[in-house]
Coordinates of C-alpha atoms and ligand atoms in Angstrom, one line a residue:
X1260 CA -82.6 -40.0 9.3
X1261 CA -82.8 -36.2 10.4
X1262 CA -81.5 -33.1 9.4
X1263 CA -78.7 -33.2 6.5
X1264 CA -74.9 -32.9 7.7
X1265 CA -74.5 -28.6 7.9
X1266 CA -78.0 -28.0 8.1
X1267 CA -78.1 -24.1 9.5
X1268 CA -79.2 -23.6 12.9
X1269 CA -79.3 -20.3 14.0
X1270 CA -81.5 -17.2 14.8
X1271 CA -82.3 -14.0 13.4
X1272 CA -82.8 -10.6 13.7
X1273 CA -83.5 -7.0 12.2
X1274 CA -81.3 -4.0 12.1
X1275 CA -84.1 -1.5 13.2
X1276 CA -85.1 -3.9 16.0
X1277 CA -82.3 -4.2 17.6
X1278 CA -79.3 -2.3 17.1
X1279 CA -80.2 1.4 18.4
X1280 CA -77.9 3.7 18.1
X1281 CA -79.8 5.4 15.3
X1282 CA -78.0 8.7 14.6
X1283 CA -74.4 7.2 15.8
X1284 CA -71.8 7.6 13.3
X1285 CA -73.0 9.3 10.3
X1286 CA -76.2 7.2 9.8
X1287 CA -79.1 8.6 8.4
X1288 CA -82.8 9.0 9.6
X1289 CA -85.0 5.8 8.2
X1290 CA -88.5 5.1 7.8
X1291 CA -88.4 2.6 10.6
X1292 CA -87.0 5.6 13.1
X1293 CA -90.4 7.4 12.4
X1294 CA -92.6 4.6 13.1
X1295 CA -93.8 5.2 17.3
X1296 CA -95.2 2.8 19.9
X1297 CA -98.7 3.3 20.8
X1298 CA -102.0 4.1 19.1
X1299 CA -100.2 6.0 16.1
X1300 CA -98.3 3.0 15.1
X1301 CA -100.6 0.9 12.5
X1302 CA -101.2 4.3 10.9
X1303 CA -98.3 5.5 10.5
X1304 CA -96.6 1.8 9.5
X1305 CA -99.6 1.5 6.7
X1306 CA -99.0 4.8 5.0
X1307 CA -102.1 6.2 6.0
X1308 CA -100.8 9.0 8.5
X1309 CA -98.0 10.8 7.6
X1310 CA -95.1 10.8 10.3
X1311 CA -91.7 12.0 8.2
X1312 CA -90.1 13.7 11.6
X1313 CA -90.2 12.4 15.1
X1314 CA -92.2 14.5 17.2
X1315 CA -91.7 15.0 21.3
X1316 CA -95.2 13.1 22.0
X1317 CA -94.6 10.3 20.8
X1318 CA -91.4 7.4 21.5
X1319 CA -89.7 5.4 18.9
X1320 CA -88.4 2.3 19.8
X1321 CA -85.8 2.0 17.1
X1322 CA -83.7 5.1 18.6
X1323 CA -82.0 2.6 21.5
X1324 CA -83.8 -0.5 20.8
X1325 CA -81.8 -3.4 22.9
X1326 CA -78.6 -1.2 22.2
X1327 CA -76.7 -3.5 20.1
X1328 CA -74.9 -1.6 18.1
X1329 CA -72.7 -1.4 21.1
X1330 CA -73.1 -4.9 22.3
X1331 CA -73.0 -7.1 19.1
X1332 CA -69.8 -9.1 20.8
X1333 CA -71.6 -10.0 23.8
X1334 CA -74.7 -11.0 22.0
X1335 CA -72.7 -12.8 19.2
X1336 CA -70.6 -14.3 21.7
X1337 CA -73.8 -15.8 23.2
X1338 CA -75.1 -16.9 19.9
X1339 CA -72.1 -18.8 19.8
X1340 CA -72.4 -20.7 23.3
X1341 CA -75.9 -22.0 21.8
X1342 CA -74.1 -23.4 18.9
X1343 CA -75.3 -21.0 16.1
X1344 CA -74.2 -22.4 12.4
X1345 CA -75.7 -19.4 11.1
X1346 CA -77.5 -15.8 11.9
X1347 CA -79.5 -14.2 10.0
X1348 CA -79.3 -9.9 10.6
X1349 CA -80.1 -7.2 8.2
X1350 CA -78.4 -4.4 7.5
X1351 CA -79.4 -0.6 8.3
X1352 CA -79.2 1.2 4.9
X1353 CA -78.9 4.3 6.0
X1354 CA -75.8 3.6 7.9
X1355 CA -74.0 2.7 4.9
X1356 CA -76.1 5.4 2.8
X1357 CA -77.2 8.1 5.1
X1358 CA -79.5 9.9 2.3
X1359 CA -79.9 6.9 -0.1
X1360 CA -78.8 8.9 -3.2
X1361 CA -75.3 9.2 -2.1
X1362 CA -72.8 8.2 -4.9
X1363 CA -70.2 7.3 -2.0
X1364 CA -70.6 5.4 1.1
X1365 CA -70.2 6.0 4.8
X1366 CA -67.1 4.5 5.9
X1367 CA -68.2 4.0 9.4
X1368 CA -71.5 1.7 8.6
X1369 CA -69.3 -0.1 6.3
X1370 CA -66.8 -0.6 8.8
X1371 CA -69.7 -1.5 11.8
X1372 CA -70.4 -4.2 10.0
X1373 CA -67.3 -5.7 8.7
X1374 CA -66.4 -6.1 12.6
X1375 CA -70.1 -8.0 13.2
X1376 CA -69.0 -10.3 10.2
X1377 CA -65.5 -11.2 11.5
X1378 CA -67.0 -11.3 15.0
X1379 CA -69.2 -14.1 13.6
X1380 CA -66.4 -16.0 11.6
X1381 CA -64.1 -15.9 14.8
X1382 CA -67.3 -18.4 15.7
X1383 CA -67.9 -20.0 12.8
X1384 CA -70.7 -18.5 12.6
X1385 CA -72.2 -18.0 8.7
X1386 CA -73.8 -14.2 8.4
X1387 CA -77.1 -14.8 6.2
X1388 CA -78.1 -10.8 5.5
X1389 CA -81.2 -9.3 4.6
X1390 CA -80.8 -6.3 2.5
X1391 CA -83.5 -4.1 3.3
X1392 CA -85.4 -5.5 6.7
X1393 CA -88.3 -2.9 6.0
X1394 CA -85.9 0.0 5.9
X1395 CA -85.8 3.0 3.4
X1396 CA -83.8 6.2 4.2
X1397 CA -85.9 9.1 5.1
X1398 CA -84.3 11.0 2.1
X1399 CA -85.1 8.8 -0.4
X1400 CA -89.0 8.9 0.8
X1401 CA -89.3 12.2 1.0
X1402 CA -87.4 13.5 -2.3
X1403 CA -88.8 10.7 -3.9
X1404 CA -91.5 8.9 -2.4
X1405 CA -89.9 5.8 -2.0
X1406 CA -90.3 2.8 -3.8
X1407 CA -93.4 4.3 -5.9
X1408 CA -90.0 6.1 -8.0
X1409 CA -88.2 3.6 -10.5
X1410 CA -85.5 5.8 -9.0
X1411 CA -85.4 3.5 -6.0
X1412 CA -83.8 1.1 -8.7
X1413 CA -80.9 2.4 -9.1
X1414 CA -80.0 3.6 -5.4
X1415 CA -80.2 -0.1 -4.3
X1416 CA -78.4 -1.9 -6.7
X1417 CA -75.8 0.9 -5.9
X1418 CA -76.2 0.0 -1.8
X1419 CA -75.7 -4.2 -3.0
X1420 CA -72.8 -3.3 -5.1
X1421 CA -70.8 -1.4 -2.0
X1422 CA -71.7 -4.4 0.4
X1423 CA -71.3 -7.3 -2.0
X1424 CA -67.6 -5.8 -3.1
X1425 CA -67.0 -5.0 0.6
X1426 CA -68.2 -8.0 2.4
X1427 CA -66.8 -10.4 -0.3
X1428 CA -65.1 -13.7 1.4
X1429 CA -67.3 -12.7 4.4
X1430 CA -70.8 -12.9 3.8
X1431 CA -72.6 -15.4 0.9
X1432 CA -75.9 -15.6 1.6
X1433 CA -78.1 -13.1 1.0
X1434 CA -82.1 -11.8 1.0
X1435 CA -82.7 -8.8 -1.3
X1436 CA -86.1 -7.9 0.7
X1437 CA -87.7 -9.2 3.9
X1438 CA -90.9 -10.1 3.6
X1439 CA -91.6 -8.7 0.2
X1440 CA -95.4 -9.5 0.7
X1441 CA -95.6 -7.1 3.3
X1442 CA -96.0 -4.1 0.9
X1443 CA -99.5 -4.8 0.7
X1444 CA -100.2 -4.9 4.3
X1445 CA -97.5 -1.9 5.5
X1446 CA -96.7 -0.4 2.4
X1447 CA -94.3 2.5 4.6
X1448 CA -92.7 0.0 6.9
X1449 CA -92.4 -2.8 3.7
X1450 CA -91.7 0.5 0.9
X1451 CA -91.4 3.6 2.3
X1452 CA -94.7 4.7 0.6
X1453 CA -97.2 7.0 2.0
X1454 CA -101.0 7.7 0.1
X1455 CA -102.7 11.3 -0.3
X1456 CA -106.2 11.6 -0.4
X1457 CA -107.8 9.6 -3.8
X1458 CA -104.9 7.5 -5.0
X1459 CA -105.5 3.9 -6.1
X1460 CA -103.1 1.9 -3.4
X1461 CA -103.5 -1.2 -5.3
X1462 CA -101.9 0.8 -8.3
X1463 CA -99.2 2.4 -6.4
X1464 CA -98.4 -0.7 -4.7
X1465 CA -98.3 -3.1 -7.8
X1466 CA -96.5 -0.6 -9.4
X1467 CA -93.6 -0.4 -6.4
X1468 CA -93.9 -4.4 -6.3
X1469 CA -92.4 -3.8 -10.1
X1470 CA -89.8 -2.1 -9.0
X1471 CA -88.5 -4.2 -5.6
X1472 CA -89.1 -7.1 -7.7
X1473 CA -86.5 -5.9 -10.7
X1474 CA -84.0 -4.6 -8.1
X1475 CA -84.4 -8.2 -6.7
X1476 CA -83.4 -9.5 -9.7
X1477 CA -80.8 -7.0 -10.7
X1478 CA -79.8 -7.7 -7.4
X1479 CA -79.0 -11.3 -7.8
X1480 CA -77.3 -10.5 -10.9
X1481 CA -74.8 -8.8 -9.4
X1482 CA -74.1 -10.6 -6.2
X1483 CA -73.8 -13.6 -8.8
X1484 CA -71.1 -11.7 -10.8
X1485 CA -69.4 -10.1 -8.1
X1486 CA -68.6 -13.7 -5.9
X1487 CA -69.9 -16.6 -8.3
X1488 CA -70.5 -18.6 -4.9
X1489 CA -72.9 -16.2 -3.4
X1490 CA -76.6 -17.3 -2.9
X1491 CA -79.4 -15.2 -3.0
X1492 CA -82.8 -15.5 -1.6
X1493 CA -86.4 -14.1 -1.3
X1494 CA -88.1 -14.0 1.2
X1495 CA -91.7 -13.5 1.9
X1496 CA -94.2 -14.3 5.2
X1497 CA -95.6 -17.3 5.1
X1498 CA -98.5 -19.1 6.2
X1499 CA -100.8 -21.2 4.3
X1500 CA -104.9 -20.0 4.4
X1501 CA -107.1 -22.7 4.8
X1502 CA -110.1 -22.5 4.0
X1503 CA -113.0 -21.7 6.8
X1504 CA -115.3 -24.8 5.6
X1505 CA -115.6 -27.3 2.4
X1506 CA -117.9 -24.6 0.9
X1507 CA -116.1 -24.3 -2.5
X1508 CA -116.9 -20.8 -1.7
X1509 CA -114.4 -20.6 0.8
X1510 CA -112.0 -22.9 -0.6
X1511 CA -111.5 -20.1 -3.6
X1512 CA -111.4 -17.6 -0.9
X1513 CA -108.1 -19.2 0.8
X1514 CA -107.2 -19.9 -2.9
X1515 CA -106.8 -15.8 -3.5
X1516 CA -105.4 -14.9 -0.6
X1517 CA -102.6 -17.7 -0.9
X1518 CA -102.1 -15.9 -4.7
X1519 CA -101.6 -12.3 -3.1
X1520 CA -98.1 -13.4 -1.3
X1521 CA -97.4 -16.1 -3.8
X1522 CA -97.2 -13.2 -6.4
X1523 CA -94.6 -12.2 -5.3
X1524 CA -92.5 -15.5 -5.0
X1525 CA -93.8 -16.8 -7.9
X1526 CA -92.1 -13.6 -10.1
X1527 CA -88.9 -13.9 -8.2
X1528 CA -88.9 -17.5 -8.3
X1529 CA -90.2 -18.4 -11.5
X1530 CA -89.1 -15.6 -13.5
X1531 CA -92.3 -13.9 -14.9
X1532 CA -95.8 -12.5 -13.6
X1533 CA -98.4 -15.5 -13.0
X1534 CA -101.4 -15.6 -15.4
X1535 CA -103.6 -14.7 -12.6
X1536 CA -102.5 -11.7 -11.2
X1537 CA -101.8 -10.3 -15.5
X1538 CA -105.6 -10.9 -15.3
X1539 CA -106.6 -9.7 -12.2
X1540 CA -104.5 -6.4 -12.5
X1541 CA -106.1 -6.4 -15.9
X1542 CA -109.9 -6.1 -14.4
X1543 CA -108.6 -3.6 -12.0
X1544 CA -107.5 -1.3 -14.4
X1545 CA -103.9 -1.8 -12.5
X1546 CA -101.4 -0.5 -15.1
X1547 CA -97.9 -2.0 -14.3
X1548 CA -95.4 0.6 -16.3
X1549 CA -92.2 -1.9 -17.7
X1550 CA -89.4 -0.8 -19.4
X1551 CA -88.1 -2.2 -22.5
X1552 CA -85.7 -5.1 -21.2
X1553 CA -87.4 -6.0 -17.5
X1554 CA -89.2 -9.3 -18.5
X1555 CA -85.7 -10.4 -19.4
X1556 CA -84.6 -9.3 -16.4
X1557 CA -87.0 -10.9 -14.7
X1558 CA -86.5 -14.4 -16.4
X1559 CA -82.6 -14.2 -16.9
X1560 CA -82.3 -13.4 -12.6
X1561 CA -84.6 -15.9 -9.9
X1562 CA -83.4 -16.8 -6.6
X1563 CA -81.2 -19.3 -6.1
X1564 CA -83.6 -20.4 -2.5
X1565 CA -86.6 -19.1 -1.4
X1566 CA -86.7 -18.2 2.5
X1567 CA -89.6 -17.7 4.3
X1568 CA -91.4 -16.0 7.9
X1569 CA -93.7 -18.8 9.7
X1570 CA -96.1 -18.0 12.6
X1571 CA -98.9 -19.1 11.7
X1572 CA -101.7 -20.7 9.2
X1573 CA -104.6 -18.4 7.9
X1574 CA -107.6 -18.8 7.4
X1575 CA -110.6 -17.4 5.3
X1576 CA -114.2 -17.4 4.2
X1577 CA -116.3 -15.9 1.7
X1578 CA -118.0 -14.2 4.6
X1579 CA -116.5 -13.2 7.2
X1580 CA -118.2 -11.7 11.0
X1581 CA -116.3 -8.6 12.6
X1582 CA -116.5 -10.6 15.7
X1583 CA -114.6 -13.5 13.9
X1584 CA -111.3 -12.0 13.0
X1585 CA -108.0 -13.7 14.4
X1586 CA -104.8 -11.4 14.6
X1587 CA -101.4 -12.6 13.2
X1588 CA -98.2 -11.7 11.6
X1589 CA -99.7 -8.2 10.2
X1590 CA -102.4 -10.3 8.3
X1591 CA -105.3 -10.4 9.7
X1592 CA -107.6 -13.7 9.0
X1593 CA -110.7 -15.6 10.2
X1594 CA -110.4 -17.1 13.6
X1595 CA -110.0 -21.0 13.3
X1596 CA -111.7 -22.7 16.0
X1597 CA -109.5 -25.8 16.0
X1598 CA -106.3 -23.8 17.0
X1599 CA -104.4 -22.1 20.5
X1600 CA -104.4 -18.3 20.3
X1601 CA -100.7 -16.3 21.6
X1602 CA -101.1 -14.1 23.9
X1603 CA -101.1 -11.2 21.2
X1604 CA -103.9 -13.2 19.7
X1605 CA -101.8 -15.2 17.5
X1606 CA -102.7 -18.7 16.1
X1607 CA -100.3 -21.8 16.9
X1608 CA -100.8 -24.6 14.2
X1609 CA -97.4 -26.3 14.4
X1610 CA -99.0 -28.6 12.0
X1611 CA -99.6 -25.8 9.6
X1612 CA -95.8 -25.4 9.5
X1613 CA -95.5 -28.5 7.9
X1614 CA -98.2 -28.2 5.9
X1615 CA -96.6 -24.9 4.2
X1616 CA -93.2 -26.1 3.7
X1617 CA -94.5 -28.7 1.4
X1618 CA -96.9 -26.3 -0.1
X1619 CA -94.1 -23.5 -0.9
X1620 CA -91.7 -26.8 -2.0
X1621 CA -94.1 -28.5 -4.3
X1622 CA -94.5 -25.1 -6.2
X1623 CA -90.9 -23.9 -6.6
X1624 CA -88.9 -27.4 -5.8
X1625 CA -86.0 -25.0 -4.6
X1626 CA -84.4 -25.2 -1.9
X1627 CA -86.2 -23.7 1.3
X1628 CA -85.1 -21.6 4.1
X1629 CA -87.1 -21.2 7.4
X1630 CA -86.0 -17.8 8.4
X1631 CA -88.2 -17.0 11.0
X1632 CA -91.0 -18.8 13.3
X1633 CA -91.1 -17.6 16.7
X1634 CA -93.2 -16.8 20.0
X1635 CA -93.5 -13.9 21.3
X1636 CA -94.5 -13.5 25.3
X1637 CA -94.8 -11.9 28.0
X1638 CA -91.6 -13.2 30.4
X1639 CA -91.6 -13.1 33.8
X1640 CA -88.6 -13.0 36.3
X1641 CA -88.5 -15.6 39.1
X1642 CA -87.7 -14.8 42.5
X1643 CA -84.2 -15.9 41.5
X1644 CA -84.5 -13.5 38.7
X1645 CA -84.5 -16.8 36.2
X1646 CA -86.9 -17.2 33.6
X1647 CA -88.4 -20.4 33.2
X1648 CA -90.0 -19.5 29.3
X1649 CA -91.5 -23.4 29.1
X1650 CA -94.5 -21.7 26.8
X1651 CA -91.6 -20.6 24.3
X1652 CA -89.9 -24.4 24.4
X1653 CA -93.1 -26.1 23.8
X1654 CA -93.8 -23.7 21.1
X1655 CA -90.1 -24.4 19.0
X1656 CA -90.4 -27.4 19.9
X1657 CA -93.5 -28.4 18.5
X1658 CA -92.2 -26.7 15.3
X1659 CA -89.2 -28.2 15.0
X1660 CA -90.6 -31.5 15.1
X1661 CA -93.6 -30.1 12.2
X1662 CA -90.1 -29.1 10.2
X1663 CA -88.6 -32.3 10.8
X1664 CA -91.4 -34.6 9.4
X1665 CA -91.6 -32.0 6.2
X1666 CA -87.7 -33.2 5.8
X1667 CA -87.8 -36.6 7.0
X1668 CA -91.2 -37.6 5.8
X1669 CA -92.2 -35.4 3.1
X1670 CA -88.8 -34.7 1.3
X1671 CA -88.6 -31.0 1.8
X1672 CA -85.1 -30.1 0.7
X1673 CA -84.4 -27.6 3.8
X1674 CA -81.1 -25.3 4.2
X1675 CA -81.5 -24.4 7.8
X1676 CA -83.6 -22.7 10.5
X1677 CA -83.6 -19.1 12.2
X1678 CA -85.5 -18.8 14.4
X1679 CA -87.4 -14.8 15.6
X1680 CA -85.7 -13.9 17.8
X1681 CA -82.7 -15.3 19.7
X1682 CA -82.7 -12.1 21.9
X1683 CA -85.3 -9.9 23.2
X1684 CA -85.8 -6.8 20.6
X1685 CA -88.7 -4.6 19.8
X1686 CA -91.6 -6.0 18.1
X1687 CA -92.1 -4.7 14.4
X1688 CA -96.1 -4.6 14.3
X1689 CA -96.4 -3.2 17.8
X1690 CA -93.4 -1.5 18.7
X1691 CA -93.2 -2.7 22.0
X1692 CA -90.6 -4.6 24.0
X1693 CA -92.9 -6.7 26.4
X1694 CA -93.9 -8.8 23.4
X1695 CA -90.4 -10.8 23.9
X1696 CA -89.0 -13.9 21.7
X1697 CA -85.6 -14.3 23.0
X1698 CA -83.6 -17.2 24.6
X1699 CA -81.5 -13.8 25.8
X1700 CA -83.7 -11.6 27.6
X1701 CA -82.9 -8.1 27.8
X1702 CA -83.6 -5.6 30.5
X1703 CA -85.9 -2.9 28.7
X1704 CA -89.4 -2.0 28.9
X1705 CA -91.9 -0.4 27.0
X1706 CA -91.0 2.9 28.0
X1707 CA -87.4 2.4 27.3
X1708 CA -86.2 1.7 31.0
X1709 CA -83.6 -0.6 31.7
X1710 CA -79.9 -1.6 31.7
X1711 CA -79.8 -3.3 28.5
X1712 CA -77.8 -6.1 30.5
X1713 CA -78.7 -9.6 28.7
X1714 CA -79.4 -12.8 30.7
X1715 CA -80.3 -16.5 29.3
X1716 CA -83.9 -18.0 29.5
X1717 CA -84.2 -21.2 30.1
X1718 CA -84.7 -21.9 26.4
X1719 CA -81.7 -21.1 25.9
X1720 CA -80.0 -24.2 26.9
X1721 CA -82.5 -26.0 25.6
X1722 CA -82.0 -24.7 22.2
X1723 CA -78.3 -25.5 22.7
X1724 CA -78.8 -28.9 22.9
X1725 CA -81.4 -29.0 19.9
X1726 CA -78.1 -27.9 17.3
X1727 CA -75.9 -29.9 19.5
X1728 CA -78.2 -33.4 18.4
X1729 CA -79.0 -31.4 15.3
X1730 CA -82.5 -31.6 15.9
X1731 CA -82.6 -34.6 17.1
X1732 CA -83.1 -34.6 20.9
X1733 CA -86.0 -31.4 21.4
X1734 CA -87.9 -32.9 24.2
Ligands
LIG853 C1 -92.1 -10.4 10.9 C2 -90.9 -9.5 10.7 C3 -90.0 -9.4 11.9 C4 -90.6 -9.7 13.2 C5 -91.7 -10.7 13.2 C6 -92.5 -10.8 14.5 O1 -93.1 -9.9 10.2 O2 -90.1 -9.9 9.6 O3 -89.3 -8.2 11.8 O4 -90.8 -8.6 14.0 O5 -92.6 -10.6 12.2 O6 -93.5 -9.9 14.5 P1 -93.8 -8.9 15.7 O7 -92.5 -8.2 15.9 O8 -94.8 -8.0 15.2 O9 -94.2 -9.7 16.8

């Protein structure tokens, strides 16, 4: 026994990262539009330096990124050839709401994305969209300071009505906020927030987490009133953190740092704020302001699945040696010793795939989505101008077959698999288009040179043949 019958193979992908065309048709200037390549980036994606215009020394990927806003056919007709049951995209906000405060939408986003939606249903292809993929409009962080303000609230439950009205009969899955644990790490790319001099981040960010986390569940409420068959999802990045040694020392080290992304899961999942963090905000002075009816909300409104980003395992230690840091999905940890680094110093623990699908079923025993797990690599061109990406095969591969024995051995209940990315696109923590994850490669560098014309890796027909046997011949 393998995968159930209509288990979703696909890939997935990010507004910002891929579509370009960033001022095309009304849309509005986004956090993610101010966040450059180069040196500046980390700072600027943090909250610690303040970049609310684009400036002429620096570049921003996100202007053109692989262009396809005007080649979604081709690249969904591709998808297609590989099979796809399912893609996963996200949705630029300011397209559809070019300030954020807008009572009315723009017609033209609405209508952009209608056509990717029918596109994909002429394949039989199932949209799965992420409602924010770490985008804010620029207004709505400037007037007022993004999602610090409870205002935030009430601007994007007004964004999920319009699309959940609008896309109804084309679209029922949905993700309210992609990786929703990334607020701690990136708080202007994950919430449009930015710190002056003296603030207490931990209070500003708690205090944001409030508000994504009711608009979550406000969220859900509506998308289940609007379409009683439409499913919604968190989604959060994933990774379990072992601990460095036995030292119980470092076991309640990996312990915490699990807690800091469960938090969030644990709120949209279970319904009310753990014990632990009550406590923990409670020594830190962290004062989380509620209104009157949001524990209700809270309780009344979890997720119907919980989806998740998957890299790589962490690790941590009570002490840890500058010397001794590993660098992963944003999150840095403590370099394991046992484990094959990425070429952008990433760990690979197929294993620990496994090992956090169980852990993330046995504590919410709903079902789980694997939205993204990925390898991103430096691709070269043969003399035949072929790509022979056998690192990128071997890498799916050996997570595919980690996902399989969490289904087939463990019990995992598992809705489907997207993998990062089925075409080349610009790299969220770096900014850069060398750093490539496709099974389409697209002709763009760094500097924003090239043609944008696509051409299939390798991996590409390999992947093919992995939803063909749906999963069952990988090798
Ligand atoms: C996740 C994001 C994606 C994606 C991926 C790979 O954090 O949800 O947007 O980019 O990581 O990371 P990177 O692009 O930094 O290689």
């Amino acid at each position: 026994m393998g995968f159930k019958e209509g288990f979703l193979w696909g890939g997935a992908t990010a507004a910002n990262q891929c579509e370009g065309g960033f001022d095309e048709d009304g849309r509005g200037l986004a956090n993610v539009d101010v966040c450059p390549t180069g040196a500046d980036r980390n700072a600027v994606i943090t909250g610690k330096m303040k970049m609310y215009e684009c400036d002429e020394n620096h570049f921003y990927p996100s202007h053109k990124a692989i262009d396809m806003y005007h080649h979604y056919k081709e690249d969904i007709k591709l998808f297609a050839e590989m099979g796809f049951k399912v893609y996963r995209m996200s949705l630029a906000w300011s397209r559809i709401f070019p300030k954020g405060d807008e009572k009315e939408p723009n017609e033209k986003g609405l209508a952009f994305y209608e056509d990717v939606f029918k596109t994909c249903k002429m394949y039989n292809i199932e949209p799965l969209v992420t409602i924010t993929h770490f985008d804010c409009p620029m207004h709505l962080i400037k007037e007022y300071g993004g999602w610090r303000n409870r205002k935030m609230i009430d601007f994007y439950l007004n964004y999920c009505r319009t699309i959940f009205k609008r896309y109804k009969g084309l679209v029922k899955y949905w993700l309210t906020f992609n990786e929703i644990n990334m607020l701690l790490e990136a708080p202007f790319m994950g919430a449009g927030i930015c710190f002056e001099e003296g603030e207490n981040e931990k209070q500003i960010k708690y205090q944001a987490a409030h508000h994504e986390l009711i608009a979550s569940a406000m969220a859900t409420r509506i998308a289940h009133d609007i379409n009683s068959e439409n499913k919604v999802g968190c989604m959060f990045a994933a990774g379990s953190v072992y601990p460095y040694t036995c030292k119980p020392e470092d076991v309640w080290e990996a312990t915490k740092k699990d807690r800091e992304s469960y938090f969030f899961i644990d709120v949209q999942s279970r319904g009310y704020y753990p014990s632990y963090a009550l406590k923990e905000f409670e020594r830190m002075g962290i004062n989380i302001e509620k209104e009157e009816f949001d524990d209700e909300i809270l309780k009344n409104n979890t997720v119907d699945f919980i989806s998740f980003s998957y890299y790589n395992s962490r690790c941590a230690a009570k002490t840890v040696s500058k010397d001794n840091i590993a660098e992963g999905n944003i999150f840095e940890s403590v370099k394991n010793p046992y484990l094959k680094y990425s070429e952008w110093g990433w760990p690979i623990d197929p294993l620990g795939f496994r090992i956090t699908l169980n852990h993330v079923y046995d504590r919410y025993q709903k079902p789980l989505f694997v939205v993204e797990n990925g390898l991103g690599a430096v691709d070269t061109l043969d003399e035949n101008g072929y790509i022979e990406d056998d690192y990128r095969i071997d890498y799916l591969r050996e997570h595919i077959k980690a996902m399989r024995d969490a289904v087939t051995i463990d019990g995992v209940d598992l809705m489907g698999y997207t993998m990062w990315s089925p075409i080349d696109l610009v790299s969220a923590g770096t900014g850069e288009m060398k750093k490539r994850y496709g099974f389409i490669y697209v002709d763009r560098d760094n500097e924003g040179n090239g043609t944008f014309k696509r051409k299939t890796k390798k991996s590409f027909y390999w992947y093919k043949k992995v939803i063909e046997t749906n999963g069952e011949n990988i090798d």
